[in-house]
Amino acid sequence: MTMQFAKDAPIPNPGVMDIAAYVPGKESAPGVAKVYKLSSNETPLGPSPKVREALENVLQHLEIYPDGSATKLRDAIAEVHGLNTANILCSNGSDELLGLLCQTYLGAGDEGIFTEHGFLVYKIQIMAAGATPVIAPETGLKADVDAILERVTERTKIVFLANPNNPTGTYMPADEVRRLHAGLPPHVVLVLDAAYAEYVRRNDYESGIELVSANRNVVMTRTFSKIYGLAALRIGWMYAPAAIVDAVNRVRGPFNVNAAAIAAGAAAIRDRALVDRAIAHNDEWLRRVSDALTELGLEVTPSVGNFVLIHFPKDGAHTAEAADAYLTARGYILRRVAGYGLPDALRMTIGSAEANEGVLNALKEFLR
Ligand SMILES: *Cc1c(COP(=O)(O)O)cnc(C)c1O
């Protein structure tokens, strides 16, 4: 006897087919020999030379499973940041962590809040967990504490704040982050995504360490993909209260961080000279690029990260779409950000001197 079933094919969980899949930054320009990839906020300096040596050691024993608790990496992070190793959990990129936090704290009927032009992975992971994404409007391309708090209901379980935010480059000062936290009920997890924290040079900025230490419902996430130049290896981490670390540890894959990532991350984070060089390069070029673009008559959102959001006229010959085509044809790949609700802007990563000057010269010609 054959059994009768209501469906004749596998059906994804509710919400899954409503997800707009993440589109990574372009990496090639057809027909152009030399390409400058300024579309994914990668560092022009590359990783620490110490990483190569660490990886060569890993190659000796690829048959052995990695340390499932990534202790060497967590110890190195703890040492550099002055934290307790027990409160650090590592992941396969911080994107994985954003998903793990959603899986751990969200289910059907729950709500997760993020801001209007916030990082797209939040929405994807909230929906993947079967929960409802709730968007808080921003004011002047900045996250707005009151707008977030107004959207909190008893179903809210998680609030994501990228600080600084990608793709806008804006940040929320520490006193505002504290006001946000103070307004949240204790059962809501506040996730402070500090992927660009190392680049920020503002006295009123905090990455979230103090707030995590003093509370039971705050998590700070970080990445090795940006200033450490290890995007290819996928290394993220969070600093979180013990109960949150314990919960996420139960959900994550037992070997979610591979051996190359553990070794490379531990070597990279101890190379403070490279971090200093990356900061100095960014300070100089963020200012030069922002000033030069403004002089060309383009509006630039003031950024504290390693990228700038450049605004173009809505109509006419100089739209963001036209600029993107013009730059791509010359090998300069920026990021279109229509998916972030910013159809008239391009995001440019601060690259090498050659790349930055090339973009500035090309845009000058484009606007002529
Ligand atoms: C780049 C980025 C990350 C880091 O992602 P990884 O998965 O660690 O590479 C996280 N959050 C934001 C806002 C980012 O821009």
CSV table of C-alpha atoms and ligand atoms in Angstrom, one decimal:
chain,number,residue,atom,x,y,z
A,1,MET,CA,0.0,0.0,0.0
A,2,THR,CA,1.4,3.4,-0.9
A,3,MET,CA,0.8,6.2,1.6
A,4,GLN,CA,-0.8,9.4,0.5
A,5,PHE,CA,0.9,12.7,1.3
A,6,ALA,CA,-0.4,16.2,0.9
A,7,LYS,CA,2.8,17.5,-0.8
A,8,ASP,CA,4.7,15.9,-3.7
A,9,ALA,CA,8.0,17.7,-3.1
A,10,PRO,CA,10.0,19.0,-0.1
A,11,ILE,CA,8.7,22.4,1.2
A,12,PRO,CA,11.1,24.8,2.9
A,13,ASN,CA,10.1,26.2,6.3
A,14,PRO,CA,7.9,29.2,6.4
A,15,GLY,CA,9.8,32.4,5.6
A,16,VAL,CA,12.7,30.7,3.8
A,17,MET,CA,11.4,31.4,0.2
A,18,ASP,CA,10.7,35.0,1.1
A,19,ILE,CA,14.4,35.6,1.8
A,20,ALA,CA,16.3,37.6,-0.9
A,21,ALA,CA,19.6,35.8,-1.0
A,22,TYR,CA,22.7,37.8,-0.1
A,23,VAL,CA,24.6,39.1,-3.2
A,24,PRO,CA,28.3,39.5,-2.5
A,25,GLY,CA,30.4,42.3,-3.9
A,26,LYS,CA,31.4,41.9,-7.6
A,27,GLU,CA,35.0,40.8,-8.1
A,28,SER,CA,35.6,41.0,-11.8
A,29,ALA,CA,35.1,43.5,-14.6
A,30,PRO,CA,34.6,41.7,-18.0
A,31,GLY,CA,37.3,42.6,-20.5
A,32,VAL,CA,39.4,44.7,-18.0
A,33,ALA,CA,42.9,43.4,-17.3
A,34,LYS,CA,43.6,45.1,-14.0
A,35,VAL,CA,40.8,45.1,-11.4
A,36,TYR,CA,40.6,47.0,-8.2
A,37,LYS,CA,38.1,45.3,-5.9
A,38,LEU,CA,36.6,48.0,-3.7
A,39,SER,CA,33.3,46.2,-3.2
A,40,SER,CA,33.6,44.2,0.0
A,41,ASN,CA,35.5,46.4,2.5
A,42,GLU,CA,38.6,44.2,2.4
A,43,THR,CA,41.9,45.7,3.5
A,44,PRO,CA,44.5,46.8,0.8
A,45,LEU,CA,47.3,45.8,3.2
A,46,GLY,CA,46.5,42.0,3.2
A,47,PRO,CA,47.0,39.9,6.3
A,48,SER,CA,50.0,39.8,8.6
A,49,PRO,CA,53.0,37.9,7.2
A,50,LYS,CA,52.9,35.9,10.4
A,51,VAL,CA,49.8,34.1,9.1
A,52,ARG,CA,51.8,32.3,6.4
A,53,GLU,CA,54.0,30.6,8.9
A,54,ALA,CA,51.0,29.6,11.0
A,55,LEU,CA,49.3,28.1,8.0
A,56,GLU,CA,52.4,26.1,7.0
A,57,ASN,CA,52.2,24.4,10.4
A,58,VAL,CA,48.5,23.5,9.9
A,59,LEU,CA,49.3,21.9,6.6
A,60,GLN,CA,51.4,19.2,8.4
A,61,HIS,CA,48.3,17.7,10.0
A,62,LEU,CA,45.2,18.1,7.8
A,63,GLU,CA,43.9,14.7,8.9
A,64,ILE,CA,43.4,15.8,12.5
A,65,TYR,CA,40.1,17.5,13.5
A,66,PRO,CA,40.5,21.1,14.7
A,67,ASP,CA,40.2,21.9,18.4
A,68,GLY,CA,36.4,22.2,18.7
A,69,SER,CA,36.6,25.0,21.2
A,70,ALA,CA,39.2,27.0,19.3
A,71,THR,CA,41.1,27.6,22.5
A,72,LYS,CA,44.3,29.0,21.0
A,73,LEU,CA,42.3,31.6,19.0
A,74,ARG,CA,40.1,32.5,22.0
A,75,ASP,CA,43.1,32.8,24.2
A,76,ALA,CA,44.8,35.2,21.7
A,77,ILE,CA,41.6,37.3,21.4
A,78,ALA,CA,41.3,37.4,25.2
A,79,GLU,CA,44.9,38.4,25.6
A,80,VAL,CA,44.8,41.2,23.1
A,81,HIS,CA,41.4,42.6,24.2
A,82,GLY,CA,41.9,42.0,28.0
A,83,LEU,CA,38.9,39.7,28.2
A,84,ASN,CA,38.1,36.4,29.8
A,85,THR,CA,38.5,33.4,27.4
A,86,ALA,CA,35.4,31.8,28.7
A,87,ASN,CA,33.2,34.7,27.4
A,88,ILE,CA,34.5,34.4,23.9
A,89,LEU,CA,33.0,32.1,21.2
A,90,CYS,CA,34.4,31.8,17.7
A,91,SER,CA,32.6,31.2,14.4
A,92,ASN,CA,33.1,30.6,10.7
A,93,GLY,CA,32.9,34.3,10.0
A,94,SER,CA,30.8,36.6,12.1
A,95,ASP,CA,28.0,36.0,9.6
A,96,GLU,CA,27.7,32.5,11.1
A,97,LEU,CA,27.4,33.9,14.5
A,98,LEU,CA,24.6,36.2,13.5
A,99,GLY,CA,22.7,33.1,12.3
A,100,LEU,CA,23.5,31.1,15.4
A,101,LEU,CA,22.2,33.9,17.6
A,102,CYS,CA,19.0,33.9,15.6
A,103,GLN,CA,18.6,30.1,15.8
A,104,THR,CA,19.3,30.3,19.6
A,105,TYR,CA,16.9,33.1,20.5
A,106,LEU,CA,14.3,33.3,17.7
A,107,GLY,CA,11.4,31.1,16.6
A,108,ALA,CA,8.1,31.4,14.8
A,109,GLY,CA,6.1,34.3,16.1
A,110,ASP,CA,9.1,36.1,17.4
A,111,GLU,CA,10.4,39.4,16.1
A,112,GLY,CA,14.0,40.6,15.4
A,113,ILE,CA,14.7,44.3,14.9
A,114,PHE,CA,17.3,46.0,12.8
A,115,THR,CA,17.6,49.4,11.2
A,116,GLU,CA,16.5,50.7,7.8
A,117,HIS,CA,19.9,50.6,6.1
A,118,GLY,CA,21.4,48.0,8.4
A,119,PHE,CA,23.6,45.1,7.3
A,120,LEU,CA,21.4,42.7,5.2
A,121,VAL,CA,22.5,39.5,6.9
A,122,TYR,CA,20.3,40.4,10.0
A,123,LYS,CA,17.1,40.2,7.9
A,124,ILE,CA,18.2,37.0,6.2
A,125,GLN,CA,19.0,35.2,9.5
A,126,ILE,CA,15.9,36.4,11.3
A,127,MET,CA,13.7,35.0,8.5
A,128,ALA,CA,15.8,31.8,8.3
A,129,ALA,CA,14.9,31.3,12.0
A,130,GLY,CA,11.2,31.5,11.1
A,131,ALA,CA,10.8,34.9,12.9
A,132,THR,CA,9.5,38.2,11.6
A,133,PRO,CA,12.0,41.0,10.6
A,134,VAL,CA,11.1,44.4,11.9
A,135,ILE,CA,12.7,47.5,10.4
A,136,ALA,CA,13.4,50.6,12.5
A,137,PRO,CA,13.7,53.8,10.3
A,138,GLU,CA,16.9,55.7,10.4
A,139,THR,CA,17.3,59.5,10.7
A,140,GLY,CA,19.9,61.0,8.3
A,141,LEU,CA,21.3,57.5,7.6
A,142,LYS,CA,21.9,57.0,11.3
A,143,ALA,CA,20.3,54.4,13.6
A,144,ASP,CA,17.7,56.1,15.8
A,145,VAL,CA,17.3,54.8,19.3
A,146,ASP,CA,13.8,56.0,19.8
A,147,ALA,CA,12.7,54.4,16.5
A,148,ILE,CA,14.1,51.1,17.6
A,149,LEU,CA,12.6,51.2,21.1
A,150,GLU,CA,9.2,52.2,19.6
A,151,ARG,CA,9.2,48.9,17.7
A,152,VAL,CA,9.9,46.6,20.7
A,153,THR,CA,7.0,44.4,21.6
A,154,GLU,CA,6.7,41.3,23.9
A,155,ARG,CA,7.5,39.2,20.8
A,156,THR,CA,10.9,41.0,20.3
A,157,LYS,CA,13.8,38.7,21.1
A,158,ILE,CA,16.7,40.3,19.4
A,159,VAL,CA,17.9,43.7,18.3
A,160,PHE,CA,20.8,44.0,15.8
A,161,LEU,CA,22.8,47.2,15.6
A,162,ALA,CA,25.9,47.4,13.3
A,163,ASN,CA,28.1,50.0,14.9
A,164,PRO,CA,29.6,51.4,12.8
A,165,ASN,CA,27.0,50.4,10.2
A,166,ASN,CA,27.7,49.0,6.8
A,167,PRO,CA,26.9,50.4,4.2
A,168,THR,CA,26.4,53.9,5.6
A,169,GLY,CA,29.6,54.2,7.6
A,170,THR,CA,27.8,56.1,10.4
A,171,TYR,CA,28.0,55.1,14.1
A,172,MET,CA,26.0,55.4,17.3
A,173,PRO,CA,27.9,57.2,20.2
A,174,ALA,CA,28.3,55.1,23.4
A,175,ASP,CA,25.8,57.1,25.4
A,176,GLU,CA,23.1,56.5,22.8
A,177,VAL,CA,23.9,52.7,22.7
A,178,ARG,CA,23.6,52.8,26.5
A,179,ARG,CA,20.2,54.5,26.2
A,180,LEU,CA,19.1,51.9,23.7
A,181,HIS,CA,20.1,49.1,26.0
A,182,ALA,CA,18.4,50.8,29.0
A,183,GLY,CA,15.2,50.9,27.1
A,184,LEU,CA,15.1,47.2,26.2
A,185,PRO,CA,13.4,44.6,28.3
A,186,PRO,CA,15.9,42.2,29.9
A,187,HIS,CA,14.8,39.3,27.7
A,188,VAL,CA,15.8,41.0,24.5
A,189,VAL,CA,19.4,40.2,23.2
A,190,LEU,CA,21.1,43.4,22.0
A,191,VAL,CA,23.7,42.3,19.4
A,192,LEU,CA,26.3,45.0,18.7
A,193,ASP,CA,28.0,44.1,15.5
A,194,ALA,CA,31.4,45.8,15.7
A,195,ALA,CA,33.0,44.5,12.4
A,196,TYR,CA,34.7,47.9,11.8
A,197,ALA,CA,35.5,48.8,15.4
A,198,GLU,CA,39.3,48.9,14.9
A,199,TYR,CA,38.9,51.7,12.3
A,200,VAL,CA,36.9,54.1,14.4
A,201,ARG,CA,38.7,57.2,15.7
A,202,ARG,CA,36.1,58.8,17.8
A,203,ASN,CA,36.3,59.5,21.6
A,204,ASP,CA,32.5,58.9,22.0
A,205,TYR,CA,32.6,55.4,20.4
A,206,GLU,CA,32.7,52.1,22.3
A,207,SER,CA,32.6,48.7,20.6
A,208,GLY,CA,30.4,47.3,23.3
A,209,ILE,CA,32.9,45.5,25.6
A,210,GLU,CA,31.9,47.5,28.7
A,211,LEU,CA,28.2,47.0,28.0
A,212,VAL,CA,28.6,43.2,27.6
A,213,SER,CA,30.6,43.0,30.8
A,214,ALA,CA,28.0,44.8,32.8
A,215,ASN,CA,24.8,43.1,31.5
A,216,ARG,CA,23.2,39.7,30.8
A,217,ASN,CA,21.6,40.5,27.5
A,218,VAL,CA,24.3,42.2,25.3
A,219,VAL,CA,26.6,40.5,22.8
A,220,MET,CA,29.4,42.1,20.8
A,221,THR,CA,30.4,40.4,17.5
A,222,ARG,CA,33.7,41.0,15.7
A,223,THR,CA,35.5,39.7,12.6
A,224,PHE,CA,38.9,38.9,11.2
A,225,SER,CA,37.6,39.7,7.7
A,226,LYS,CA,38.2,43.4,7.7
A,227,ILE,CA,41.2,45.0,9.4
A,228,TYR,CA,43.0,41.6,9.8
A,229,GLY,CA,42.7,40.8,6.1
A,230,LEU,CA,41.5,37.2,6.6
A,231,ALA,CA,38.1,37.2,4.9
A,232,ALA,CA,39.0,34.1,2.9
A,233,LEU,CA,39.4,32.0,6.1
A,234,ARG,CA,36.1,33.0,7.7
A,235,ILE,CA,36.8,33.9,11.3
A,236,GLY,CA,34.4,35.7,13.6
A,237,TRP,CA,33.9,35.9,17.3
A,238,MET,CA,31.6,37.2,20.0
A,239,TYR,CA,32.1,38.5,23.5
A,240,ALA,CA,29.0,37.6,25.5
A,241,PRO,CA,27.7,36.8,29.0
A,242,ALA,CA,28.4,33.2,30.1
A,243,ALA,CA,24.7,32.1,29.7
A,244,ILE,CA,24.6,33.2,26.1
A,245,VAL,CA,28.0,31.6,25.3
A,246,ASP,CA,26.6,28.4,26.8
A,247,ALA,CA,23.4,28.5,24.7
A,248,VAL,CA,25.2,29.2,21.4
A,249,ASN,CA,27.8,26.5,22.1
A,250,ARG,CA,24.9,24.0,22.1
A,251,VAL,CA,23.7,25.1,18.7
A,252,ARG,CA,26.9,25.6,16.8
A,253,GLY,CA,28.6,22.9,14.8
A,254,PRO,CA,31.2,21.1,16.9
A,255,PHE,CA,34.1,22.1,14.6
A,256,ASN,CA,32.7,25.3,13.2
A,257,VAL,CA,36.1,27.0,13.1
A,258,ASN,CA,38.7,25.2,11.0
A,259,ALA,CA,42.3,24.6,12.0
A,260,ALA,CA,43.7,27.1,9.4
A,261,ALA,CA,41.3,29.8,10.8
A,262,ILE,CA,42.4,29.0,14.4
A,263,ALA,CA,46.1,29.2,13.7
A,264,ALA,CA,45.9,32.2,11.3
A,265,GLY,CA,43.6,34.2,13.6
A,266,ALA,CA,45.8,33.7,16.6
A,267,ALA,CA,48.9,34.8,14.7
A,268,ALA,CA,47.1,37.8,13.0
A,269,ILE,CA,45.6,39.3,16.2
A,270,ARG,CA,49.0,39.5,17.9
A,271,ASP,CA,50.5,41.5,15.0
A,272,ARG,CA,49.6,44.9,16.4
A,273,ALA,CA,52.0,46.7,14.1
A,274,LEU,CA,50.0,45.7,11.1
A,275,VAL,CA,46.8,46.9,12.7
A,276,ASP,CA,48.4,50.2,13.4
A,277,ARG,CA,49.5,50.5,9.8
A,278,ALA,CA,46.0,49.6,8.5
A,279,ILE,CA,44.5,52.3,10.8
A,280,ALA,CA,47.0,54.9,9.7
A,281,HIS,CA,46.4,54.1,6.0
A,282,ASN,CA,42.7,54.3,6.5
A,283,ASP,CA,42.8,57.5,8.5
A,284,GLU,CA,44.7,59.2,5.7
A,285,TRP,CA,42.8,57.9,2.8
A,286,LEU,CA,39.3,58.1,4.3
A,287,ARG,CA,39.9,61.8,4.7
A,288,ARG,CA,41.5,62.3,1.3
A,289,VAL,CA,38.9,60.3,-0.5
A,290,SER,CA,36.0,62.0,1.3
A,291,ASP,CA,37.4,65.5,0.7
A,292,ALA,CA,38.1,64.9,-2.9
A,293,LEU,CA,34.7,63.4,-3.6
A,294,THR,CA,33.1,66.4,-1.9
A,295,GLU,CA,35.2,68.7,-4.0
A,296,LEU,CA,33.8,66.9,-7.1
A,297,GLY,CA,30.4,68.0,-6.0
A,298,LEU,CA,29.3,64.5,-4.8
A,299,GLU,CA,27.6,64.1,-1.4
A,300,VAL,CA,29.5,61.7,0.9
A,301,THR,CA,28.0,60.4,4.1
A,302,PRO,CA,30.7,61.0,6.8
A,303,SER,CA,32.2,57.6,7.6
A,304,VAL,CA,34.1,56.1,10.5
A,305,GLY,CA,34.8,52.8,8.7
A,306,ASN,CA,37.1,51.7,5.9
A,307,PHE,CA,34.5,52.7,3.2
A,308,VAL,CA,32.4,55.6,2.1
A,309,LEU,CA,28.9,55.9,0.8
A,310,ILE,CA,28.8,58.2,-2.2
A,311,HIS,CA,25.5,59.7,-3.4
A,312,PHE,CA,24.7,60.4,-7.0
A,313,PRO,CA,21.9,62.4,-8.7
A,314,LYS,CA,18.7,60.4,-9.0
A,315,ASP,CA,18.3,61.4,-12.7
A,316,GLY,CA,20.3,62.5,-15.7
A,317,ALA,CA,23.7,61.3,-16.9
A,318,HIS,CA,25.4,60.9,-13.6
A,319,THR,CA,23.3,58.4,-11.7
A,320,ALA,CA,24.9,55.7,-9.4
A,321,GLU,CA,24.1,53.1,-12.0
A,322,ALA,CA,25.9,55.1,-14.7
A,323,ALA,CA,28.9,55.7,-12.4
A,324,ASP,CA,29.1,52.1,-11.5
A,325,ALA,CA,29.2,51.1,-15.2
A,326,TYR,CA,31.8,53.8,-16.0
A,327,LEU,CA,34.0,52.7,-13.1
A,328,THR,CA,33.6,49.0,-13.7
A,329,ALA,CA,34.7,49.5,-17.4
A,330,ARG,CA,37.9,50.9,-16.0
A,331,GLY,CA,38.5,48.2,-13.5
A,332,TYR,CA,37.2,50.0,-10.4
A,333,ILE,CA,34.6,47.8,-8.7
A,334,LEU,CA,32.5,49.6,-6.1
A,335,ARG,CA,29.4,48.2,-4.5
A,336,ARG,CA,25.9,49.0,-5.6
A,337,VAL,CA,23.7,49.3,-2.5
A,338,ALA,CA,20.1,49.3,-3.9
A,339,GLY,CA,19.4,46.2,-1.8
A,340,TYR,CA,20.0,48.4,1.2
A,341,GLY,CA,17.4,50.9,0.1
A,342,LEU,CA,20.1,53.2,-1.3
A,343,PRO,CA,19.6,53.0,-5.1
A,344,ASP,CA,21.3,56.3,-5.8
A,345,ALA,CA,24.5,55.5,-3.9
A,346,LEU,CA,27.7,53.5,-4.3
A,347,ARG,CA,29.8,52.2,-1.5
A,348,MET,CA,33.6,52.5,-2.0
A,349,THR,CA,36.1,50.6,0.1
A,350,ILE,CA,39.2,52.6,1.0
A,351,GLY,CA,41.8,50.8,-1.1
A,352,SER,CA,45.5,51.2,-1.9
A,353,ALA,CA,46.7,54.7,-2.9
A,354,GLU,CA,46.7,53.6,-6.5
A,355,ALA,CA,43.1,52.3,-6.3
A,356,ASN,CA,41.8,55.4,-4.5
A,357,GLU,CA,43.5,57.8,-6.9
A,358,GLY,CA,42.3,55.8,-9.8
A,359,VAL,CA,38.7,56.0,-8.7
A,360,LEU,CA,38.9,59.8,-8.0
A,361,ASN,CA,40.4,60.4,-11.4
A,362,ALA,CA,37.8,58.3,-13.1
A,363,LEU,CA,34.9,60.0,-11.3
A,364,LYS,CA,36.3,63.4,-12.2
A,365,GLU,CA,36.2,62.4,-15.9
A,366,PHE,CA,32.8,60.8,-15.5
A,367,LEU,CA,31.3,64.0,-14.0
A,368,ARG,CA,32.9,66.2,-16.7
B,1,LIG,C1,31.8,42.5,6.8
B,1,LIG,C2,30.8,42.5,7.9
B,1,LIG,C3,30.7,41.5,8.8
B,1,LIG,C4,31.8,40.4,8.8
B,1,LIG,O1,31.4,39.3,8.2
B,1,LIG,P1,32.3,38.0,8.3
B,1,LIG,O2,31.2,36.9,8.2
B,1,LIG,O3,33.0,37.9,9.6
B,1,LIG,O4,33.2,38.0,7.1
B,1,LIG,C5,29.8,41.6,9.8
B,1,LIG,N1,29.0,42.6,10.0
B,1,LIG,C6,29.1,43.7,9.1
B,1,LIG,C7,28.2,44.9,9.4
B,1,LIG,C8,30.0,43.7,8.1
B,1,LIG,O5,30.0,44.7,7.2
